[in-house]
Tab-separated table of N, CA and C and ligand atoms in Angstrom:
chain	number	residue	atom	x	y	z
B	1	MET	N	8.323	11.982	4.209
B	1	MET	CA	8.506	11.348	3.217
B	1	MET	C	6.342	11.818	2.293
B	2	LYS	N	6.390	11.936	1.611
B	2	LYS	CA	4.652	12.324	1.234
B	2	LYS	C	3.695	11.084	0.629
B	3	ILE	N	3.075	10.587	1.923
B	3	ILE	CA	2.393	8.940	1.424
B	3	ILE	C	0.662	9.086	1.695
B	4	GLY	N	0.426	8.554	0.891
B	4	GLY	CA	-0.924	8.298	0.748
B	4	GLY	C	-1.573	7.463	0.840
B	5	MET	N	-2.683	7.428	1.664
B	5	MET	CA	-3.598	6.621	2.285
B	5	MET	C	-4.751	6.305	2.264
B	6	GLY	N	-5.786	5.568	1.923
B	6	GLY	CA	-6.938	5.321	1.967
B	6	GLY	C	-7.285	4.127	2.892
B	7	ALA	N	-8.975	4.238	2.719
B	7	ALA	CA	-9.744	3.048	4.097
B	7	ALA	C	-11.121	3.345	3.482
B	8	ASP	N	-11.533	2.323	3.560
B	8	ASP	CA	-13.041	2.229	3.136
B	8	ASP	C	-13.420	1.772	4.682
B	9	HIS	N	-15.168	2.230	5.599
B	9	HIS	CA	-15.289	1.624	6.925
B	9	HIS	C	-14.951	0.838	7.384
B	10	GLY	N	-14.138	0.063	7.662
B	10	GLY	CA	-13.998	-1.055	8.267
B	10	GLY	C	-12.569	-0.859	8.263
B	11	GLY	N	-11.737	0.054	7.755
B	11	GLY	CA	-10.288	0.670	7.922
B	11	GLY	C	-10.288	1.928	8.303
B	12	PHE	N	-11.229	2.269	8.466
B	12	PHE	CA	-11.466	4.423	8.531
B	12	PHE	C	-10.609	4.828	9.689
B	13	GLU	N	-10.968	3.749	10.819
B	13	GLU	CA	-10.301	4.368	12.775
B	13	GLU	C	-8.563	4.043	12.161
B	14	MET	N	-8.584	2.933	11.684
B	14	MET	CA	-7.620	2.794	11.519
B	14	MET	C	-6.194	4.116	10.716
B	15	LYS	N	-6.682	4.121	9.421
B	15	LYS	CA	-6.249	4.825	8.746
B	15	LYS	C	-6.309	6.897	9.789
B	16	GLU	N	-7.266	6.869	10.087
B	16	GLU	CA	-7.293	8.078	11.044
B	16	GLU	C	-5.859	8.139	11.722
B	17	GLN	N	-6.207	7.577	13.070
B	17	GLN	CA	-5.223	7.161	13.387
B	17	GLN	C	-3.418	7.173	13.541
B	18	LEU	N	-3.415	5.892	12.531
B	18	LEU	CA	-2.210	6.263	11.726
B	18	LEU	C	-1.634	7.472	10.422
B	19	ALA	N	-3.081	8.207	10.306
B	19	ALA	CA	-2.614	9.608	9.685
B	19	ALA	C	-2.597	10.522	10.491
B	20	ARG	N	-2.362	10.292	11.416
B	20	ARG	CA	-2.423	11.246	12.679
B	20	ARG	C	-0.676	10.783	13.378
B	21	LEU	N	-0.037	9.963	13.339
B	21	LEU	CA	0.727	9.854	13.719
B	21	LEU	C	2.077	9.874	13.287
B	22	LEU	N	1.937	9.399	11.484
B	22	LEU	CA	2.158	9.735	10.603
B	22	LEU	C	2.670	11.320	10.636
B	23	ALA	N	2.095	12.309	10.570
B	23	ALA	CA	1.877	13.507	10.779
B	23	ALA	C	2.306	13.914	11.652
B	24	LYS	N	3.003	13.670	13.026
B	24	LYS	CA	3.308	13.888	14.553
B	24	LYS	C	4.927	13.706	13.689
B	25	GLU	N	5.265	12.778	12.696
B	25	GLU	CA	6.335	12.420	12.980
B	25	GLU	C	7.264	12.736	11.482
B	26	GLY	N	6.218	14.109	11.902
B	26	GLY	CA	6.855	15.162	9.720
B	26	GLY	C	6.267	14.514	8.346
B	27	HIS	N	5.905	13.527	8.557
B	27	HIS	CA	4.989	13.145	7.420
B	27	HIS	C	4.179	13.928	6.336
B	28	GLU	N	4.310	14.398	5.047
B	28	GLU	CA	2.759	14.684	4.509
B	28	GLU	C	2.258	13.426	4.231
B	29	VAL	N	0.846	14.060	4.616
B	29	VAL	CA	-0.381	13.019	4.719
B	29	VAL	C	-1.413	12.891	3.202
B	30	VAL	N	-1.320	12.213	2.181
B	30	VAL	CA	-2.173	12.633	0.934
B	30	VAL	C	-3.595	11.719	1.537
B	31	ASP	N	-4.636	12.445	1.769
B	31	ASP	CA	-5.687	11.389	2.026
B	31	ASP	C	-6.573	11.082	0.471
B	32	PHE	N	-6.414	9.718	0.824
B	32	PHE	CA	-7.417	9.918	-0.766
B	32	PHE	C	-9.082	8.870	-0.564
B	33	GLY	N	-8.902	9.737	0.294
B	33	GLY	CA	-10.658	8.541	1.186
B	33	GLY	C	-10.965	7.578	2.147
B	34	ASN	N	-11.361	7.131	2.262
B	34	ASN	CA	-13.235	7.918	2.735
B	34	ASN	C	-12.749	9.357	3.484
B	35	ARG	N	-12.732	10.569	3.635
B	35	ARG	CA	-12.368	11.603	4.706
B	35	ARG	C	-13.180	11.007	5.224
B	36	THR	N	-15.197	10.841	5.662
B	36	THR	CA	-15.529	10.348	6.571
B	36	THR	C	-16.083	8.931	6.411
B	37	TYR	N	-16.581	8.805	7.660
B	37	TYR	CA	-17.011	7.191	8.086
B	37	TYR	C	-18.290	7.499	7.212
B	38	ASP	N	-19.055	6.210	6.385
B	38	ASP	CA	-19.440	5.570	5.963
B	38	ASP	C	-19.840	4.253	5.174
B	39	ASN	N	-20.724	3.487	6.571
B	39	ASN	CA	-20.925	2.432	6.108
B	39	ASN	C	-20.987	1.394	4.874
B	40	ASN	N	-21.428	2.240	4.308
B	40	ASN	CA	-21.985	1.598	2.478
B	40	ASN	C	-20.842	1.865	1.731
B	41	ASP	N	-19.248	2.595	2.030
B	41	ASP	CA	-18.904	2.764	0.840
B	41	ASP	C	-17.780	1.113	0.433
B	42	ASP	N	-17.266	1.719	-0.511
B	42	ASP	CA	-16.517	0.495	-0.974
B	42	ASP	C	-14.792	0.544	-1.352
B	43	TYR	N	-14.354	-0.360	-0.649
B	43	TYR	CA	-12.583	-0.188	-0.897
B	43	TYR	C	-11.823	-0.122	-2.248
B	44	PRO	N	-12.295	-0.288	-3.376
B	44	PRO	CA	-12.153	-0.011	-4.573
B	44	PRO	C	-11.558	1.652	-4.895
B	45	ASP	N	-13.191	1.748	-4.560
B	45	ASP	CA	-13.181	3.267	-4.373
B	45	ASP	C	-12.099	4.152	-4.269
B	46	PHE	N	-10.985	4.107	-2.981
B	46	PHE	CA	-10.043	4.523	-2.022
B	46	PHE	C	-9.013	3.643	-2.484
B	47	ALA	N	-8.924	2.547	-2.785
B	47	ALA	CA	-7.401	2.043	-2.784
B	47	ALA	C	-6.732	1.658	-4.640
B	48	LEU	N	-7.867	2.443	-5.393
B	48	LEU	CA	-7.471	2.394	-7.343
B	48	LEU	C	-7.060	4.230	-6.845
B	49	PRO	N	-7.578	4.760	-6.592
B	49	PRO	CA	-6.941	6.197	-7.052
B	49	PRO	C	-5.303	6.585	-5.804
B	50	LEU	N	-5.932	5.785	-4.876
B	50	LEU	CA	-4.270	5.549	-3.762
B	50	LEU	C	-3.255	5.117	-4.960
B	51	ALA	N	-3.282	3.563	-4.616
B	51	ALA	CA	-2.582	3.294	-6.437
B	51	ALA	C	-1.642	3.711	-7.528
B	52	ARG	N	-2.914	4.136	-8.209
B	52	ARG	CA	-2.739	4.685	-9.753
B	52	ARG	C	-1.142	6.376	-8.967
B	53	ALA	N	-1.736	6.803	-7.909
B	53	ALA	CA	-0.120	7.789	-7.715
B	53	ALA	C	0.433	7.063	-6.750
B	54	VAL	N	0.738	6.216	-6.411
B	54	VAL	CA	1.993	5.616	-6.017
B	54	VAL	C	2.792	5.214	-7.066
B	55	ALA	N	1.686	4.397	-8.406
B	55	ALA	CA	2.319	4.507	-9.962
B	55	ALA	C	2.650	5.280	-9.567
B	56	SER	N	2.493	6.363	-10.080
B	56	SER	CA	3.014	7.357	-11.002
B	56	SER	C	3.949	8.862	-10.585
B	57	GLY	N	3.511	8.167	-9.029
B	57	GLY	CA	5.000	9.140	-8.270
B	57	GLY	C	4.739	9.916	-7.726
B	58	GLU	N	3.116	10.166	-7.380
B	58	GLU	CA	2.568	11.320	-6.858
B	58	GLU	C	2.819	11.495	-5.773
B	59	VAL	N	2.376	10.513	-5.264
B	59	VAL	CA	3.331	9.622	-3.730
B	59	VAL	C	4.094	8.603	-3.428
B	60	GLN	N	4.934	8.782	-2.616
B	60	GLN	CA	6.447	8.227	-2.670
B	60	GLN	C	5.770	6.729	-2.538
B	61	ARG	N	4.924	6.419	-1.026
B	61	ARG	CA	4.288	5.422	-0.883
B	61	ARG	C	2.788	4.735	-0.245
B	62	GLY	N	2.634	4.179	-0.356
B	62	GLY	CA	0.623	3.715	-0.078
B	62	GLY	C	0.623	3.021	1.486
B	63	ILE	N	-0.682	3.549	2.490
B	63	ILE	CA	-1.226	3.077	3.153
B	63	ILE	C	-2.835	2.494	2.528
B	64	LEU	N	-3.186	1.541	3.073
B	64	LEU	CA	-4.408	1.197	2.706
B	64	LEU	C	-4.582	0.094	3.698
B	65	VAL	N	-6.186	0.171	4.363
B	65	VAL	CA	-6.796	-0.349	4.999
B	65	VAL	C	-7.850	-0.236	5.153
B	66	CYS	N	-8.566	-1.873	4.872
B	66	CYS	CA	-9.965	-2.577	5.058
B	66	CYS	C	-10.501	-3.153	6.153
B	67	GLY	N	-11.102	-3.768	6.256
B	67	GLY	CA	-11.362	-4.187	7.109
B	67	GLY	C	-10.071	-5.554	7.253
B	68	SER	N	-9.738	-6.254	6.526
B	68	SER	CA	-8.811	-7.615	6.131
B	68	SER	C	-8.023	-7.022	5.897
B	69	GLY	N	-8.230	-5.782	4.200
B	69	GLY	CA	-6.703	-5.784	4.356
B	69	GLY	C	-6.841	-6.434	2.939
B	70	VAL	N	-7.359	-7.225	2.883
B	70	VAL	CA	-7.968	-8.561	2.007
B	70	VAL	C	-8.195	-7.538	0.447
B	71	GLY	N	-9.111	-6.884	0.547
B	71	GLY	CA	-10.018	-6.910	-0.517
B	71	GLY	C	-9.253	-5.214	-1.193
B	72	ALA	N	-8.180	-4.385	0.503
B	72	ALA	CA	-7.693	-2.970	-0.833
B	72	ALA	C	-6.447	-3.776	-0.888
B	73	SER	N	-5.524	-4.732	-0.973
B	73	SER	CA	-4.098	-5.178	-1.523
B	73	SER	C	-4.851	-6.040	-2.902
B	74	VAL	N	-6.371	-6.383	-2.637
B	74	VAL	CA	-6.061	-6.975	-4.269
B	74	VAL	C	-6.521	-6.089	-5.654
B	75	ALA	N	-6.656	-4.812	-5.169
B	75	ALA	CA	-7.712	-3.318	-6.028
B	75	ALA	C	-6.076	-2.798	-5.680
B	76	ALA	N	-5.753	-2.670	-5.501
B	76	ALA	CA	-4.261	-1.885	-5.069
B	76	ALA	C	-3.377	-3.144	-6.504
B	77	ASN	N	-3.332	-4.027	-6.345
B	77	ASN	CA	-2.853	-4.736	-7.316
B	77	ASN	C	-2.720	-4.943	-8.274
B	78	LYS	N	-3.910	-4.472	-9.222
B	78	LYS	CA	-4.561	-4.230	-10.332
B	78	LYS	C	-4.044	-3.136	-11.012
B	79	VAL	N	-3.231	-2.623	-10.900
B	79	VAL	CA	-2.730	-0.369	-10.700
B	79	VAL	C	-1.550	-1.431	-11.037
B	80	SER	N	-1.328	-0.860	-12.559
B	80	SER	CA	0.244	-0.808	-13.180
B	80	SER	C	1.086	-0.641	-12.364
B	81	GLY	N	2.665	-0.720	-11.881
B	81	GLY	CA	3.478	-0.352	-11.063
B	81	GLY	C	3.807	-0.050	-9.676
B	82	ALA	N	2.036	-1.019	-9.484
B	82	ALA	CA	1.545	-0.830	-7.770
B	82	ALA	C	2.041	-1.879	-7.599
B	83	ARG	N	2.947	-2.565	-6.053
B	83	ARG	CA	2.919	-3.818	-5.435
B	83	ARG	C	2.844	-3.235	-4.027
B	84	ALA	N	1.688	-3.946	-3.773
B	84	ALA	CA	0.854	-4.024	-2.637
B	84	ALA	C	0.274	-5.124	-1.681
B	85	ALA	N	0.938	-5.233	-0.393
B	85	ALA	CA	0.530	-6.504	0.325
B	85	ALA	C	0.035	-6.337	1.267
B	86	LEU	N	-0.095	-7.190	2.087
B	86	LEU	CA	-1.308	-7.400	3.298
B	86	LEU	C	-0.200	-7.702	4.431
B	87	CYS	N	0.282	-6.674	5.337
B	87	CYS	CA	1.142	-7.982	6.429
B	87	CYS	C	1.012	-7.518	7.790
B	88	HIS	N	0.906	-8.159	8.406
B	88	HIS	CA	0.610	-8.353	9.969
B	88	HIS	C	1.871	-7.973	11.007
B	89	ASP	N	3.005	-8.456	10.482
B	89	ASP	CA	3.844	-8.360	11.209
B	89	ASP	C	5.356	-7.433	10.346
B	90	ASP	N	5.873	-6.844	10.947
B	90	ASP	CA	6.953	-5.798	10.282
B	90	ASP	C	8.443	-6.205	9.556
B	91	PHE	N	9.028	-8.106	10.498
B	91	PHE	CA	9.351	-7.660	9.426
B	91	PHE	C	9.519	-8.471	7.926
B	92	SER	N	7.966	-8.530	7.509
B	92	SER	CA	7.402	-8.377	5.899
B	92	SER	C	6.885	-7.480	5.869
B	93	ALA	N	7.366	-6.606	6.521
B	93	ALA	CA	6.047	-4.721	5.965
B	93	ALA	C	7.932	-3.832	5.549
B	94	ARG	N	8.903	-4.855	6.341
B	94	ARG	CA	10.800	-4.176	5.508
B	94	ARG	C	10.811	-5.062	4.664
B	95	GLN	N	11.321	-6.298	4.914
B	95	GLN	CA	11.787	-7.430	3.661
B	95	GLN	C	10.762	-7.096	2.739
B	96	GLY	N	9.406	-7.008	2.305
B	96	GLY	CA	8.885	-6.776	1.437
B	96	GLY	C	9.411	-5.439	0.387
B	97	VAL	N	10.040	-3.704	0.625
B	97	VAL	CA	10.292	-2.984	0.503
B	97	VAL	C	11.588	-3.800	0.308
B	98	GLU	N	12.549	-4.563	0.747
B	98	GLU	CA	13.861	-4.946	0.785
B	98	GLU	C	14.040	-5.832	-0.305
B	99	ASP	N	13.574	-6.558	-0.157
B	99	ASP	CA	13.264	-8.085	-1.796
B	99	ASP	C	12.565	-7.650	-2.551
B	100	ASP	N	11.103	-6.654	-2.658
B	100	ASP	CA	10.972	-7.238	-3.121
B	100	ASP	C	10.144	-5.846	-4.017
B	101	ASP	N	10.463	-4.903	-3.673
B	101	ASP	CA	9.976	-2.687	-3.643
B	101	ASP	C	8.685	-3.069	-2.799
B	102	LEU	N	7.658	-3.299	-2.176
B	102	LEU	CA	6.985	-2.983	-1.852
B	102	LEU	C	6.463	-1.632	-1.852
B	103	ASN	N	5.612	-1.219	-2.537
B	103	ASN	CA	4.649	0.076	-2.338
B	103	ASN	C	4.179	0.323	-1.340
B	104	ILE	N	2.756	-0.481	-1.405
B	104	ILE	CA	1.804	0.030	-1.043
B	104	ILE	C	1.335	-1.150	0.669
B	105	LEU	N	1.409	-0.919	1.470
B	105	LEU	CA	1.110	-1.777	2.412
B	105	LEU	C	-0.074	-1.573	3.217
B	106	CYS	N	-0.984	-2.641	3.544
B	106	CYS	CA	-2.137	-2.957	3.640
B	106	CYS	C	-2.535	-3.158	5.492
B	107	PHE	N	-3.449	-3.044	5.805
B	107	PHE	CA	-3.650	-3.462	7.320
B	107	PHE	C	-5.113	-3.918	7.014
B	108	GLY	N	-6.105	-4.481	8.199
B	108	GLY	CA	-7.194	-5.108	8.402
B	108	GLY	C	-7.404	-4.388	9.623
B	109	GLY	N	-7.824	-3.565	9.535
B	109	GLY	CA	-8.561	-2.421	10.510
B	109	GLY	C	-9.882	-3.482	11.942
B	110	ARG	N	-9.991	-3.760	10.747
B	110	ARG	CA	-10.778	-5.748	11.437
B	110	ARG	C	-9.914	-6.437	12.727
B	111	THR	N	-8.884	-6.507	11.869
B	111	THR	CA	-7.780	-7.528	12.430
B	111	THR	C	-6.731	-7.454	12.778
B	112	MET	N	-6.158	-6.703	12.702
B	112	MET	CA	-5.577	-6.310	13.990
B	112	MET	C	-5.393	-4.756	14.673
B	113	GLY	N	-4.244	-4.434	16.012
B	113	GLY	CA	-4.580	-3.534	16.081
B	113	GLY	C	-3.595	-2.126	16.176
B	114	ILE	N	-3.656	-1.117	16.578
B	114	ILE	CA	-3.326	-0.058	15.973
B	114	ILE	C	-1.027	-0.119	16.259
B	115	ALA	N	-0.771	-0.849	17.316
B	115	ALA	CA	0.631	-0.249	18.152
B	115	ALA	C	0.893	-1.946	16.476
B	116	VAL	N	0.598	-3.019	16.790
B	116	VAL	CA	1.630	-3.562	15.481
B	116	VAL	C	1.152	-3.126	14.214
B	117	ALA	N	0.075	-2.433	13.702
B	117	ALA	CA	0.114	-1.739	12.483
B	117	ALA	C	1.046	-0.077	12.978
B	118	TRP	N	0.950	0.328	13.394
B	118	TRP	CA	2.263	1.366	13.178
B	118	TRP	C	3.700	1.192	13.649
B	119	ASP	N	4.203	-0.312	14.212
B	119	ASP	CA	5.066	-1.092	14.172
B	119	ASP	C	5.533	-0.989	12.595
B	120	CYS	N	4.737	-1.911	12.187
B	120	CYS	CA	4.889	-2.205	10.263
B	120	CYS	C	4.987	-0.944	9.782
B	121	THR	N	3.889	0.111	9.889
B	121	THR	CA	4.252	1.490	9.596
B	121	THR	C	6.029	1.929	9.692
B	122	LYS	N	6.084	1.671	10.273
B	122	LYS	CA	7.741	2.375	10.828
B	122	LYS	C	8.651	1.474	10.125
B	123	SER	N	8.582	0.247	10.101
B	123	SER	CA	9.476	-0.522	9.494
B	123	SER	C	9.631	-0.751	7.794
B	124	PHE	N	7.603	0.050	7.374
B	124	PHE	CA	7.747	-0.113	6.001
B	124	PHE	C	8.417	1.046	5.150
B	125	LEU	N	8.815	2.196	6.186
B	125	LEU	CA	8.651	3.978	5.620
B	125	LEU	C	10.493	3.862	5.588
B	126	GLY	N	10.672	3.355	6.498
B	126	GLY	CA	12.198	2.864	6.851
B	126	GLY	C	13.283	2.601	6.208
B	127	ALA	N	12.462	1.454	4.660
B	127	ALA	CA	13.096	0.270	4.449
B	127	ALA	C	13.249	1.024	2.655
B	128	ARG	N	14.077	0.627	2.510
B	128	ARG	CA	14.589	0.681	0.854
B	128	ARG	C	15.052	-0.209	0.111
B	129	PHE	N	14.308	-0.408	-0.848
B	129	PHE	CA	14.702	-1.935	-2.090
B	129	PHE	C	15.961	-2.001	-1.753
B	130	SER	N	16.507	-2.899	-1.818
B	130	SER	CA	18.070	-3.470	-1.951
B	130	SER	C	18.933	-3.550	-3.160
B	131	GLY	N	18.130	-3.174	-3.639
B	131	GLY	CA	18.416	-3.453	-5.512
B	131	GLY	C	20.089	-4.175	-5.603
B	132	ALA	N	19.513	-5.787	-4.918
B	132	ALA	CA	20.828	-6.486	-5.297
B	132	ALA	C	20.506	-7.849	-5.745
B	133	ASP	N	21.222	-8.223	-6.511
B	133	ASP	CA	20.676	-9.000	-8.580
B	133	ASP	C	20.202	-9.398	-8.050
B	134	ARG	N	20.022	-10.404	-7.190
B	134	ARG	CA	18.869	-11.721	-7.181
B	134	ARG	C	17.272	-11.465	-6.655
B	135	HIS	N	17.462	-9.914	-6.118
B	135	HIS	CA	16.342	-9.361	-6.620
B	135	HIS	C	15.763	-8.991	-7.578
B	136	ARG	N	16.572	-7.917	-8.157
B	136	ARG	CA	15.915	-7.451	-9.249
B	136	ARG	C	15.772	-8.211	-10.683
B	137	ARG	N	16.956	-9.423	-10.478
B	137	ARG	CA	16.342	-10.502	-10.815
B	137	ARG	C	14.564	-11.265	-11.394
B	138	ARG	N	13.809	-10.942	-9.497
B	138	ARG	CA	12.856	-11.734	-9.479
B	138	ARG	C	11.622	-11.255	-9.834
B	139	LEU	N	12.165	-9.564	-9.504
B	139	LEU	CA	11.240	-8.366	-9.932
B	139	LEU	C	11.191	-8.411	-11.646
B	140	SER	N	11.907	-8.249	-11.728
B	140	SER	CA	11.758	-8.310	-13.014
B	140	SER	C	11.304	-8.986	-14.151
B	141	LYS	N	11.002	-10.613	-13.463
B	141	LYS	CA	9.806	-10.948	-14.316
B	141	LYS	C	8.611	-11.003	-13.832
B	142	VAL	N	8.691	-10.143	-12.836
B	142	VAL	CA	6.847	-9.555	-12.835
B	142	VAL	C	6.593	-8.622	-13.435
B	143	LEU	N	7.657	-7.494	-13.408
B	143	LEU	CA	7.288	-5.727	-14.581
B	143	LEU	C	7.061	-6.863	-15.858
B	144	GLU	N	8.024	-7.391	-16.276
B	144	GLU	CA	7.710	-8.134	-17.228
B	144	GLU	C	6.687	-8.866	-17.790
B	145	PHE	N	6.321	-9.107	-16.964
B	145	PHE	CA	4.708	-10.067	-17.172
B	145	PHE	C	3.964	-9.606	-17.142
B	146	GLU	N	4.103	-7.895	-16.491
B	146	GLU	CA	3.062	-6.535	-16.061
B	146	GLU	C	3.529	-6.726	-17.541
B	147	ALA	N	4.703	-5.930	-17.776
B	147	ALA	CA	4.783	-4.773	-19.614
B	147	ALA	C	3.902	-5.762	-20.459
B	148	SER	N	4.225	-6.957	-20.077
B	148	SER	CA	3.509	-7.549	-21.873
B	148	SER	C	2.265	-7.673	-21.494
B	149	GLN	N	0.804	-7.732	-20.601
B	149	GLN	CA	-0.332	-8.064	-20.082
B	149	GLN	C	-0.553	-5.662	-20.613
B	150	THR	N	-0.322	-5.549	-20.278
B	150	THR	CA	-0.530	-4.123	-20.497
B	150	THR	C	-0.616	-3.678	-21.709
B	151	ALA	N	1.036	-4.297	-22.265
B	151	ALA	CA	0.677	-4.410	-24.103
B	151	ALA	C	-0.447	-4.999	-24.917
B	152	ALA	N	-0.536	-6.424	-24.251
B	152	ALA	CA	-1.153	-6.328	-24.657
B	152	ALA	C	-3.009	-6.359	-25.177
B	153	SER	N	-3.406	-5.968	-23.824
B	153	SER	CA	-4.411	-5.046	-24.007
B	153	SER	C	-4.603	-3.701	-24.203
B	154	HIS	N	-3.337	-3.298	-24.497
B	154	HIS	CA	-3.551	-2.150	-25.583
B	154	HIS	C	-3.939	-2.527	-27.039
B	155	ASN	N	-2.254	-3.352	-27.241
B	155	ASN	CA	-3.208	-4.278	-29.402
B	155	ASN	C	-4.285	-4.751	-28.843
B	156	SER	N	-5.409	-5.586	-27.937
B	156	SER	CA	-6.407	-5.868	-28.829
B	156	SER	C	-7.669	-4.533	-28.725
B	157	LYS	N	-7.610	-3.357	-28.795
B	157	LYS	CA	-7.902	-1.771	-28.754
B	157	LYS	C	-8.398	-1.560	-30.020
U	1	LIG	C1	-16.225	-4.070	3.914
U	1	LIG	O1	-17.050	-4.730	4.793
U	1	LIG	C2	-15.596	-5.015	3.486
U	1	LIG	O2	-15.512	-6.358	3.425
U	1	LIG	C3	-13.880	-4.775	3.595
U	1	LIG	O3	-13.325	-3.755	4.741
U	1	LIG	C4	-12.742	-5.429	3.416
U	1	LIG	O4	-12.335	-6.420	4.691
U	1	LIG	C5	-12.411	-6.542	1.959
U	1	LIG	O5	-11.524	-7.466	2.188
């Protein structure tokens, strides 16, 4: 799978570790930065380009890491078409895809260990949206709202 990754200083080490594990498993990793550790960098500079790449289909899924995973998920969800969530357990990472079509998984590099993050990553990548009617119905309510916001912002320009 072609997977985009991004992290600020709070998630840099975990991103590097996960990227190595993913490459070992044969995935293609596209690194949206930061490419080097910078104690002063800002998570939106990596979360937003990665979320755009997921939304456009340039990469199939995304993984973001910041200190807590909160800032990264907040930023990524501002991009239309991105569905990002912070997960600390592999049930949520799998079910988030199956039920909610999650396409970006977020972690806290300062709040969780690499073993749990890797388990969550494998569950996330192994899962597919179920397409069940009730899940489509729920997701379409979210996507219709998102589309209406985008249209409203275009009309006000
Ligand atoms: C950066 O120090 C930290 O605030 C950031 O990585 C993240 O935890 C934000 O949610």
